[in-house]
Amino acid sequence: MTAVDEIKSRIHIEDIVNEIPSVKLRKSGKNYTGFCPFHDNKRTPAFVVFPDSGTWRCFGQCNEGGDLFKFVMKRDACDFPQALKTLAAKAGVELEPLTPQRKEEDSHRDRLRQLLEETALFYQHYLTQNTQGKLALDYLTGRGLTTETIASFGLGYAPPGWDTLMSHFTGRGYSIDELKETGLLSENPEKERVYDRFRHRVMIPIRDGQGRMAGFGARVLDPNDVPKFLNSPQTVLFDKGRLLFGMDHARKAIRDRDQVVIVEGYLDVIVLHQAGFTNTVSPMGTALTEDQLRQLQHLTRKMILALDADAAGAKATMRGLEVARQSLDRGDEIVFDARGLLHEESRLRADLRVTSIPEGMDPDEVVLRNPAEWEAILQNARPIVQHVMDTLAAGQDLNDPKVKDGIARQIIPLIEDLASPIERDTYRSRLAVMLHINEESLMQLQPGGKGERRQLSRRRTRPSQREPVAGVEIKNPLRPLENHCLRLLLFKPDLLPQLEDELKINRFPPLSVDDFQSTESQEAFLLMARAINQLDESIRDFFWNNRPDTLESFLLEINRGFNLENTPDERIYDDLFDTINRLRLAKIRESIDTIRFLVTDLSGWEEQQVDEKESLQEYYRKMSDLTAERLRLEKALQPDINLH
């Protein structure tokens, strides 16, 4: 039995959920019902705990669920390893000790973080206690920052010398290699010389979501210096694709307000926090990555991307539509990649909106001029497709057929990328009205023409066996399907793009972490996605070389005795497609049964505790959506049977 299984066997999920008083769990049959703790919900008991399977699900606004670990991860806004440590301590389960190599690596990382902490104090001293920092201090106060804000964010000043920092820290016992490894020194191989990377700049410490030092951002004071902004290089601690500036300050506010605002600049974040808009963060000068969006999704699904007029305007929007995926890999500028953002919005089931800032102004200038103006800008945020429609149509002659055709051809692919059929129909109607054309004309621009969806012809073959893993007690009936899906993906990961194409053609959402209920399965799938998206190693090598210790036992268990070496790829693919659809169908059938249970369970609540009419409306709406999806999945599994 793995440590995860041991913890689940010792801790009752209902006890953990009951630690949040607002849930008000009550026993109903073999399950528990209550109010979801993750969204504002006081009158509709749509949160259900299933003790038999050790899982939970919200059938209301969140539409989320998972196991014990997922609940703690969402409650504490932490990752799986941290949730594992928390619950292991609570259950009295001793986690396997780290290997000597891992202990050495962790100790080394701790020393590097300590070096960065001391460096932040070094820069702060030069800003506030040394006359050399006066120019930097005047610059910061001139930007509207108070002494308290400067101290809160630990801002500092890097002195102009080429070896000032190096001399100071080698004198304190740190090696040149350690200074280079943290990105504090740069190297000129031709001259065989190392020197301070940051000189005569305002220094901004960058911390991860837990408040641990990762690196620095630096802004010039001399207008002749380049580049204007300079970050730490990629290091073992500083990964700009995973970090969000201000996250350590913003975490609680994002959860409390159920919204995050994403801006472009470090100083924008700092001034907005000073003005009370503490749910604001910034990426590291690049386009948003899936890792960054997923961090935010743990706290909220409501995200506003606040772009300056240039980035939000027609020229940048067109460029973003043209370069699409390429923009995610560009590190020198923020590109408004509408298709990329829609893809991530769908995968994460987020509500991502876009707003633009007045031309020639930065967010900090707006909020310093009038905080109410910034609030109004956020209120005017629009969904991505609507933003693109309005932007491309602005200033155009919409009576010109060529203009109409050009705009339609840019927007229809975005509409087709939307996962929700209701959203697709709504935006097609809006586009037709905006362009003063018949909606049927737009349908002809879709793949297949006139809205017809091409079905891939697949030879149906008998799937391979889906036996539960021997020696593991499986209480959750979905677990065997999850394990089998992961086994197939691990054995043949290059089938995933083909699978994604077929799911999209059949109007099914792409395979995502939400298809898995077990936290271990979710973590394994996320690692698989990372392996597929990187190019440095083979997918298998990357996966197995980067697997965390927390997944070791789980991966060994699900792959034990599994071998498809002599099985044709077509048969493996059909098995994978069927397994995913059966997994989704099983989850939907469970959900339908649970909603029926919730309807009958309403009578058990006191009248003043619930709004029966509102609850029934929400339950029946959810039931209708699930029933429609169930019919589509059943048809996909039996393509030759007409269910209508």
XYZ file of C-alpha atoms in Angstrom:
644
model
C 0.000 0.000 0.000
C 1.359 3.424 -0.960
C 1.633 6.310 1.500
C -1.325 7.949 -0.258
C -3.500 4.856 0.192
C -2.380 4.536 3.813
C -3.398 8.142 4.523
C -6.781 7.653 2.851
C -7.390 4.558 4.943
C -6.698 6.463 8.178
C -8.473 9.771 7.514
C -12.172 10.137 6.761
C -12.704 12.771 4.093
C -15.858 14.026 5.814
C -13.791 14.880 8.903
C -11.434 17.055 6.846
C -14.333 18.791 5.066
C -16.086 19.388 8.394
C -13.104 21.460 9.550
C -14.653 24.273 7.482
C -17.786 25.296 9.464
C -19.488 27.050 6.527
C -19.941 23.723 4.702
C -22.506 22.561 7.307
C -22.246 18.907 6.324
C -25.259 16.758 7.143
C -25.590 12.993 6.798
C -28.044 11.875 4.146
C -28.106 8.164 3.469
C -24.550 6.957 2.995
C -23.320 10.362 1.765
C -23.040 13.897 3.129
C -24.390 17.122 1.621
C -23.587 20.734 2.367
C -22.582 24.128 0.989
C -19.490 24.414 -1.198
C -16.614 26.179 0.616
C -14.982 27.296 -2.635
C -17.625 29.653 -3.997
C -20.226 32.019 -2.555
C -23.135 29.686 -1.845
C -25.484 30.059 1.084
C -28.833 28.701 -0.158
C -28.150 25.738 -2.468
C -26.592 22.610 -0.882
C -24.779 21.382 -4.000
C -21.654 20.004 -2.304
C -21.554 16.224 -1.810
C -19.040 14.029 0.031
C -18.904 10.318 -0.846
C -17.270 8.429 2.069
C -17.293 5.085 0.221
C -15.019 6.357 -2.550
C -13.304 9.025 -0.440
C -14.249 11.769 -2.913
C -16.193 15.034 -3.079
C -17.872 17.108 -5.782
C -19.551 20.491 -6.132
C -22.557 20.360 -8.465
C -22.955 24.124 -8.386
C -20.843 26.983 -9.698
C -17.464 25.274 -9.158
C -18.349 22.012 -10.898
C -15.188 20.557 -9.379
C -14.371 17.472 -7.408
C -11.640 15.096 -6.409
C -10.245 13.114 -3.539
C -8.947 14.021 -0.088
C -5.683 15.436 -1.440
C -7.406 17.610 -4.055
C -9.618 19.069 -1.315
C -6.630 20.029 0.847
C -4.745 21.399 -2.196
C -7.702 23.640 -3.038
C -8.387 24.596 0.585
C -4.758 25.489 1.345
C -3.794 26.633 -2.191
C -0.828 24.260 -2.135
C 0.656 21.606 -4.406
C 0.441 17.830 -4.061
C 3.729 17.295 -2.169
C 2.694 19.869 0.449
C -0.779 18.326 0.801
C 0.884 14.929 1.183
C 3.065 16.242 4.022
C 0.101 17.927 5.735
C -2.119 14.852 5.646
C 0.711 12.442 6.469
C 1.386 14.393 9.658
C -2.326 14.376 10.508
C -2.664 10.638 9.836
C 0.561 9.691 11.585
C 1.982 8.183 8.405
C 5.742 8.396 8.061
C 6.749 9.301 4.525
C 9.683 7.407 3.094
C 12.925 9.277 3.741
C 14.525 11.124 0.870
C 17.447 9.504 -0.891
C 20.906 10.832 0.031
C 21.140 12.459 -3.393
C 17.794 14.240 -2.981
C 18.738 15.365 0.524
C 21.946 16.835 -0.848
C 20.062 18.611 -3.644
C 17.499 20.038 -1.204
C 20.255 21.220 1.123
C 22.015 22.901 -1.795
C 18.800 24.653 -2.878
C 18.265 25.881 0.683
C 21.756 27.394 0.685
C 21.104 29.126 -2.646
C 17.821 30.542 -1.316
C 19.650 31.792 1.764
C 22.168 33.516 -0.509
C 19.319 35.240 -2.365
C 17.710 36.319 0.926
C 20.985 37.882 2.033
C 21.354 39.520 -1.380
C 17.912 41.113 -1.057
C 19.018 42.623 2.282
C 22.277 43.750 0.645
C 20.350 45.662 -2.043
C 17.880 47.069 0.510
C 20.790 48.429 2.552
C 22.202 50.234 -0.487
C 18.779 51.744 -1.241
C 17.934 53.051 2.211
C 21.237 53.315 4.117
C 23.806 54.312 1.478
C 24.065 57.631 -0.354
C 24.659 55.738 -3.618
C 21.027 54.624 -3.499
C 19.511 58.126 -3.337
C 18.797 58.284 -7.079
C 16.971 54.944 -6.937
C 15.010 55.973 -3.843
C 13.999 59.255 -5.478
C 12.881 57.331 -8.562
C 10.666 54.991 -6.510
C 9.071 57.756 -4.454
C 8.596 59.700 -7.679
C 6.601 56.751 -9.007
C 4.257 57.168 -6.042
C 5.579 54.446 -3.724
C 5.454 54.982 0.019
C 8.188 53.996 2.466
C 5.939 51.218 3.775
C 5.376 49.778 0.296
C 9.094 49.877 -0.529
C 9.806 47.940 2.661
C 6.913 45.501 2.166
C 8.152 44.421 -1.273
C 11.820 44.537 -0.189
C 12.902 46.878 -2.998
C 16.588 47.719 -3.254
C 19.425 49.202 -5.286
C 22.351 47.452 -7.011
C 25.514 49.585 -6.734
C 27.397 50.457 -9.945
C 30.612 48.501 -9.309
C 31.508 45.460 -11.421
C 32.490 43.338 -8.406
C 30.866 45.001 -5.374
C 28.427 42.160 -4.743
C 30.957 39.468 -5.646
C 33.534 40.793 -3.176
C 30.947 41.124 -0.418
C 29.576 37.582 -0.644
C 32.826 35.741 -1.326
C 33.983 37.463 1.845
C 30.999 35.903 3.614
C 31.962 32.384 2.549
C 29.927 31.918 -0.643
C 31.717 30.532 -3.687
C 31.886 32.018 -7.187
C 30.000 28.946 -8.455
C 27.150 29.578 -5.995
C 26.939 33.224 -7.047
C 26.818 32.160 -10.703
C 24.273 29.431 -9.983
C 21.844 31.943 -8.456
C 22.257 34.277 -11.447
C 23.974 37.024 -9.438
C 27.135 36.911 -11.559
C 27.572 36.949 -15.328
C 30.511 35.512 -17.208
C 32.524 36.592 -20.252
C 34.183 33.383 -21.520
C 36.418 35.211 -24.008
C 37.964 37.411 -21.323
C 37.667 34.660 -18.687
C 36.012 37.148 -16.403
C 33.018 37.091 -14.049
C 31.245 40.219 -12.833
C 28.107 41.441 -11.041
C 25.082 40.890 -13.284
C 23.060 43.760 -11.783
C 24.660 47.218 -11.622
C 23.131 50.662 -10.991
C 19.568 49.371 -11.125
C 16.440 49.359 -8.990
C 16.188 45.810 -7.636
C 12.896 43.957 -7.191
C 13.023 40.629 -5.301
C 10.970 37.891 -6.964
C 9.515 35.198 -4.734
C 7.486 32.094 -5.447
C 3.921 31.619 -4.226
C 5.173 30.424 -0.833
C 7.289 33.550 -0.358
C 10.652 31.865 -1.001
C 13.315 33.834 -2.865
C 13.769 32.827 -6.507
C 15.570 35.733 -8.193
C 15.404 39.416 -9.090
C 13.944 41.824 -11.583
C 15.961 44.974 -12.255
C 15.094 48.320 -13.873
C 17.602 50.787 -15.302
C 18.160 54.218 -13.805
C 20.425 55.455 -16.613
C 18.298 55.796 -19.796
C 21.364 54.853 -21.862
C 21.630 51.422 -20.234
C 20.108 48.382 -21.913
C 18.009 46.403 -21.506
C 15.439 48.506 -19.689
C 14.365 45.505 -17.593
C 16.680 42.634 -16.705
C 15.607 39.475 -14.894
C 17.645 36.761 -13.269
C 18.616 34.105 -15.820
C 17.052 30.648 -15.772
C 18.356 28.834 -12.679
C 17.356 25.908 -10.477
C 15.288 28.432 -8.478
C 14.214 30.957 -11.124
C 11.887 29.623 -13.834
C 10.086 32.551 -15.439
C 7.460 30.250 -16.945
C 6.345 29.123 -13.493
C 6.682 32.285 -11.397
C 4.145 35.081 -10.988
C 5.376 38.319 -9.452
C 3.308 39.364 -6.434
C 1.787 35.915 -5.922
C 3.129 35.700 -2.361
C 1.311 38.973 -1.516
C -1.814 38.321 -3.605
C -2.757 34.723 -2.748
C -5.273 35.482 0.027
C -6.866 38.418 -1.805
C -7.326 36.361 -4.985
C -9.183 33.697 -3.056
C -11.233 36.169 -0.989
C -12.295 38.205 -4.049
C -12.565 35.149 -6.320
C -10.740 37.066 -9.047
C -7.191 37.765 -10.206
C -5.974 40.692 -12.306
C -2.904 40.107 -14.482
C -0.831 43.136 -15.517
C 2.488 43.462 -17.332
C 4.883 45.318 -15.024
C 6.392 44.734 -11.597
C 5.882 48.353 -10.528
C 2.284 48.172 -11.763
C 1.691 45.286 -9.355
C 3.342 47.111 -6.462
C 1.402 50.371 -6.920
C -1.895 48.521 -7.402
C -1.303 46.599 -4.161
C -0.537 49.892 -2.426
C -3.882 51.245 -3.677
C -5.772 48.245 -2.283
C -6.002 46.116 -5.448
C -4.136 43.283 -3.792
C -5.411 40.547 -6.128
C -2.934 41.622 -8.836
C 0.030 39.650 -10.243
C 2.349 39.811 -13.243
C 4.126 37.214 -15.408
C 7.873 37.506 -15.918
C 7.678 39.688 -19.037
C 6.416 36.814 -21.202
C 3.134 35.455 -22.470
C 1.179 33.552 -19.838
C 2.043 29.871 -19.549
C -0.181 26.954 -18.616
C 1.785 26.495 -15.382
C 1.082 30.094 -14.352
C -2.606 29.855 -15.229
C -2.913 26.576 -13.355
C -1.420 28.176 -10.222
C -4.076 30.869 -10.426
C -6.819 28.334 -11.126
C -6.175 26.778 -7.709
C -7.386 30.083 -6.241
C -9.985 31.342 -8.734
C -11.413 30.703 -12.183
C -12.061 34.403 -12.824
C -9.069 36.058 -14.486
C -8.724 39.516 -16.041
C -5.837 40.249 -18.392
C -5.191 44.017 -18.320
C -3.279 45.013 -21.461
C -1.942 48.383 -22.523
C -3.493 49.954 -25.610
C -0.720 48.673 -27.914
C -0.957 45.058 -26.750
C -4.768 45.080 -26.835
C -5.098 46.937 -30.125
C -5.882 45.680 -33.599
C -2.268 45.362 -34.762
C -1.199 43.269 -31.778
C -4.399 41.228 -31.921
C -3.815 40.379 -35.586
C -0.191 39.476 -34.868
C -1.302 37.298 -31.980
C -3.796 35.475 -34.188
C -1.125 34.862 -36.821
C 1.689 33.643 -34.580
C -0.646 31.889 -32.091
C 1.316 29.033 -30.554
C 4.718 30.501 -31.421
C 4.054 33.438 -29.131
C 3.958 31.169 -26.090
C 7.654 30.486 -26.589
C 8.776 34.075 -27.125
C 10.456 35.567 -24.110
C 11.041 39.156 -25.178
C 7.518 40.570 -25.201
C 3.968 39.945 -24.133
C 1.875 38.843 -27.104
C -1.915 38.742 -26.989
C -2.385 35.178 -28.260
C -6.163 34.833 -28.426
C -6.200 31.204 -29.603
C -3.608 30.163 -27.046
C -5.538 31.859 -24.240
C -8.826 30.299 -25.368
C -7.163 26.890 -25.396
C -5.938 27.322 -21.822
C -9.276 28.812 -20.721
C -11.041 25.695 -22.010
C -8.524 23.264 -20.509
C -8.690 24.946 -17.101
C -12.421 25.750 -17.292
C -11.575 29.329 -16.425
C -13.348 32.612 -17.145
C -10.581 34.641 -18.797
C -11.414 38.219 -19.791
C -9.490 41.074 -21.382
C -9.534 44.776 -20.645
C -7.411 47.575 -22.068
C -5.717 50.528 -20.403
C -5.988 54.092 -21.800
C -3.421 54.779 -24.505
C -0.097 56.092 -23.248
C -0.728 55.082 -19.633
C 0.374 52.272 -17.335
C -1.844 50.724 -14.642
C 0.120 52.440 -11.865
C -0.484 55.841 -13.480
C -4.207 55.150 -13.790
C -4.661 54.073 -10.177
C -2.544 56.939 -8.812
C -4.688 59.382 -10.795
C -8.002 57.861 -9.741
C -8.554 54.419 -8.150
C -12.200 54.492 -9.279
C -11.016 54.738 -12.885
C -9.037 51.513 -12.490
C -12.067 49.828 -10.937
C -14.139 50.883 -13.961
C -11.509 49.474 -16.346
C -11.762 46.105 -14.611
C -15.558 46.223 -14.734
C -15.346 46.671 -18.517
C -13.360 43.470 -19.069
C -14.765 41.376 -21.925
C -14.504 37.693 -22.886
C -11.631 36.975 -25.292
C -13.771 36.387 -28.395
C -15.816 39.535 -27.772
C -12.612 41.542 -27.284
C -11.217 40.293 -30.605
C -14.503 40.988 -32.414
C -14.701 44.558 -31.115
C -11.005 45.209 -31.735
C -10.926 43.964 -35.333
C -14.157 45.794 -36.220
C -13.081 49.139 -34.728
C -12.628 51.769 -37.440
C -13.440 49.345 -40.275
C -15.979 49.831 -43.068
C -18.372 47.017 -42.224
C -20.296 47.622 -45.442
C -17.293 46.423 -47.473
C -17.723 42.694 -48.322
C -13.940 42.160 -48.302
C -13.676 43.623 -44.806
C -16.548 41.426 -43.615
C -14.907 38.332 -45.054
C -11.523 39.177 -43.522
C -12.956 39.734 -40.047
C -15.114 36.602 -40.218
C -12.171 34.417 -41.266
C -10.149 35.680 -38.295
C -12.903 35.173 -35.724
C -14.589 31.922 -36.819
C -11.530 29.792 -35.817
C -11.696 31.361 -32.345
C -15.391 30.557 -32.058
C -14.731 26.982 -33.173
C -12.104 26.644 -30.419
C -14.730 27.265 -27.720
C -15.678 24.125 -25.805
C -19.237 25.235 -25.000
C -21.814 24.827 -27.823
C -23.880 27.599 -26.221
C -20.941 30.022 -26.400
C -20.254 29.016 -30.012
C -23.859 29.650 -31.053
C -23.981 32.942 -29.135
C -20.830 34.351 -30.733
C -21.807 33.206 -34.228
C -25.076 35.099 -33.802
C -23.284 38.199 -32.504
C -20.785 38.095 -35.357
C -23.587 37.768 -37.919
C -25.381 40.777 -36.414
C -22.176 42.838 -36.264
C -21.324 42.114 -39.924
C -24.964 42.367 -41.099
C -24.857 38.957 -42.754
C -26.790 35.698 -42.602
C -25.551 33.254 -39.971
C -25.578 30.471 -42.579
C -22.751 32.273 -44.393
C -20.614 31.969 -41.266
C -21.463 28.283 -40.930
C -19.897 27.688 -44.345
C -16.542 28.946 -43.023
C -16.462 26.180 -40.407
C -14.517 22.954 -40.997
C -16.741 20.690 -43.095
C -18.970 23.568 -44.240
C -22.465 24.458 -42.986
C -21.643 23.206 -39.535
C -21.259 19.561 -40.523
C -18.841 17.807 -38.213
C -16.501 15.361 -39.897
C -16.318 12.014 -38.153
C -13.021 10.157 -38.251
C -13.433 6.683 -39.634
C -11.877 4.295 -37.169
C -11.812 0.570 -37.399
C -13.255 -0.720 -34.172
C -11.090 -3.324 -32.532
C -11.423 -5.241 -29.360
C -9.815 -3.255 -26.527
C -7.110 -4.744 -24.346
C -7.963 -5.925 -20.850
C -8.773 -3.355 -18.162
C -8.139 -5.327 -14.992
C -7.787 -3.585 -11.626
C -4.236 -3.462 -10.336
C -3.474 -6.542 -8.260
C -2.759 -6.001 -4.606
C -4.344 -2.543 -4.386
C -7.659 -2.044 -2.646
C -9.731 0.090 -5.027
C -12.792 1.620 -3.435
C -13.439 4.131 -6.210
C -15.099 2.448 -9.235
C -13.528 5.037 -11.560
C -9.997 4.206 -10.431
C -9.471 1.171 -12.751
C -10.448 3.266 -15.787
C -8.172 6.127 -14.712
C -5.268 3.746 -14.180
C -5.801 2.027 -17.518
C -5.951 5.364 -19.352
C -2.647 6.418 -17.777
C -1.040 3.047 -18.545
C -1.895 3.443 -22.232
C -0.658 7.046 -22.337
C 2.602 6.136 -20.624
C 3.149 3.247 -23.016
C 2.281 5.193 -26.181
C 2.352 8.957 -25.404
C 2.637 9.954 -29.078
C -1.018 8.923 -29.540
C -2.205 11.927 -27.510
C -2.194 14.494 -30.394
C -4.272 12.105 -32.554
C -6.641 11.602 -29.639
C -6.987 15.372 -29.100
C -7.865 15.833 -32.787
C -10.584 13.194 -32.698
C -12.069 14.538 -29.475
C -12.207 18.025 -30.980
C -13.787 16.825 -34.227
C -16.464 15.012 -32.220
C -17.116 18.165 -30.164
C -15.709 16.653 -26.983
C -13.432 18.684 -24.694
C -9.720 17.826 -24.803
C -8.315 15.357 -22.322
C -7.428 17.313 -19.198
C -6.486 16.918 -15.577
C -10.183 17.225 -14.669
C -10.870 13.858 -16.318
C -9.076 12.208 -13.401
C -10.431 12.051 -9.868
C -7.382 10.700 -8.048
C -4.790 13.348 -7.208
C -1.994 10.912 -8.091
C -3.556 10.381 -11.527
C -3.870 14.144 -11.977
C -0.225 14.717 -11.062
C 0.900 11.942 -13.428
C -1.166 13.419 -16.272
C 0.269 16.912 -15.684
C 3.787 15.481 -15.846
C 2.859 13.674 -19.073
C 1.612 16.973 -20.552
C 4.920 18.638 -19.635
C 6.805 15.768 -21.244
C 4.854 16.127 -24.492
C 5.342 19.908 -24.656
C 9.136 19.853 -24.213
C 11.644 19.117 -26.982
C 14.902 18.392 -25.128
C 14.301 14.697 -24.410
C 12.058 11.919 -25.603
C 8.643 11.989 -23.957
C 9.317 8.802 -21.991
C 12.784 9.889 -20.856
C 11.519 13.272 -19.677
C 8.615 11.682 -17.815
C 10.668 9.080 -15.984
C 13.619 11.408 -15.344
C 11.346 14.050 -13.797
C 8.888 11.887 -11.883
C 8.662 13.051 -8.259
C 9.220 10.697 -5.346
C 5.568 11.189 -4.379
C 4.449 9.323 -7.537
C 7.025 6.524 -7.480
C 4.888 3.871 -5.750
C 1.765 4.798 -7.707
C 3.486 4.468 -11.089
C 5.028 1.136 -10.147
C 1.628 -0.192 -9.069
C -0.331 0.797 -12.180
C 2.349 -0.504 -14.572
C 2.978 -3.811 -12.811
C 2.507 -6.725 -15.236
C 1.413 -4.414 -18.085
C 2.936 -5.038 -21.530
C 1.621 -4.176 -25.001
C 4.853 -4.574 -26.972
C 3.225 -6.803 -29.605
C -0.077 -4.910 -29.776
C -0.742 -2.840 -32.952
C -0.893 0.940 -32.485
C -4.411 1.061 -33.928
C -5.689 -1.313 -31.281
C -3.976 0.646 -28.498
C -5.461 3.874 -29.846
C -8.998 2.464 -30.004
C -8.592 1.189 -26.468
C -7.428 4.635 -25.309
C -10.324 6.430 -27.032
C -12.871 3.991 -25.585
C -11.353 4.136 -22.101
C -11.550 7.925 -21.960
C -15.147 7.965 -23.149
C -16.107 5.189 -20.714
C -14.409 7.099 -17.900
C -16.306 10.270 -18.766
C -19.561 8.354 -19.180
C -19.142 6.675 -15.783
C -18.507 10.059 -14.137
C -21.574 11.575 -15.807
C -23.806 8.671 -14.770
C -22.568 9.042 -11.195
C -23.266 12.768 -11.352
C -26.802 12.231 -12.675
C -27.521 9.775 -9.863
C -26.142 12.247 -7.332
C -28.294 15.120 -8.609
C -31.384 12.909 -8.348
C -30.301 12.253 -4.781
C -29.848 15.995 -4.130
C -33.376 16.708 -5.394
C -34.914 14.193 -2.986
C -32.563 15.331 -0.208
C -33.877 18.921 -0.281
C -36.771 17.932 1.952
C -34.312 17.113 4.720
C -33.095 20.716 5.031
C -34.857 23.303 7.158
C -36.767 25.917 5.155
C -34.654 28.843 6.375
C -31.424 27.078 5.372
C -32.087 26.633 1.645
C -33.899 28.256 -1.267
C -35.805 25.258 -2.638
C -36.937 26.925 -5.882
C -33.456 28.219 -6.724
C -31.889 24.875 -5.808
C -34.289 22.894 -8.003
C -33.667 25.208 -10.953
C -29.925 24.703 -10.609
C -30.259 20.929 -10.221
C -32.537 20.561 -13.270
C -30.291 22.751 -15.416
C -27.322 20.613 -14.460
C -29.320 17.428 -15.075
C -30.239 18.605 -18.581
C -26.612 19.371 -19.482
C -25.372 16.044 -18.141
C -28.077 14.050 -19.920
C -27.206 15.646 -23.267
C -23.522 14.893 -22.742
C -24.320 11.315 -21.707
C -26.205 10.693 -24.968
C -23.287 12.030 -27.008
C -20.807 9.794 -25.206
C -23.029 6.750 -25.594
C -23.260 7.468 -29.305
C -19.470 7.788 -29.561
C -19.064 4.383 -27.921
C -21.726 2.858 -30.198
C -21.305 4.823 -33.458
C -23.541 2.552 -35.517
C -26.568 2.919 -33.242
C -28.916 5.865 -33.729
C -30.095 6.944 -30.283
C -32.565 9.569 -31.513
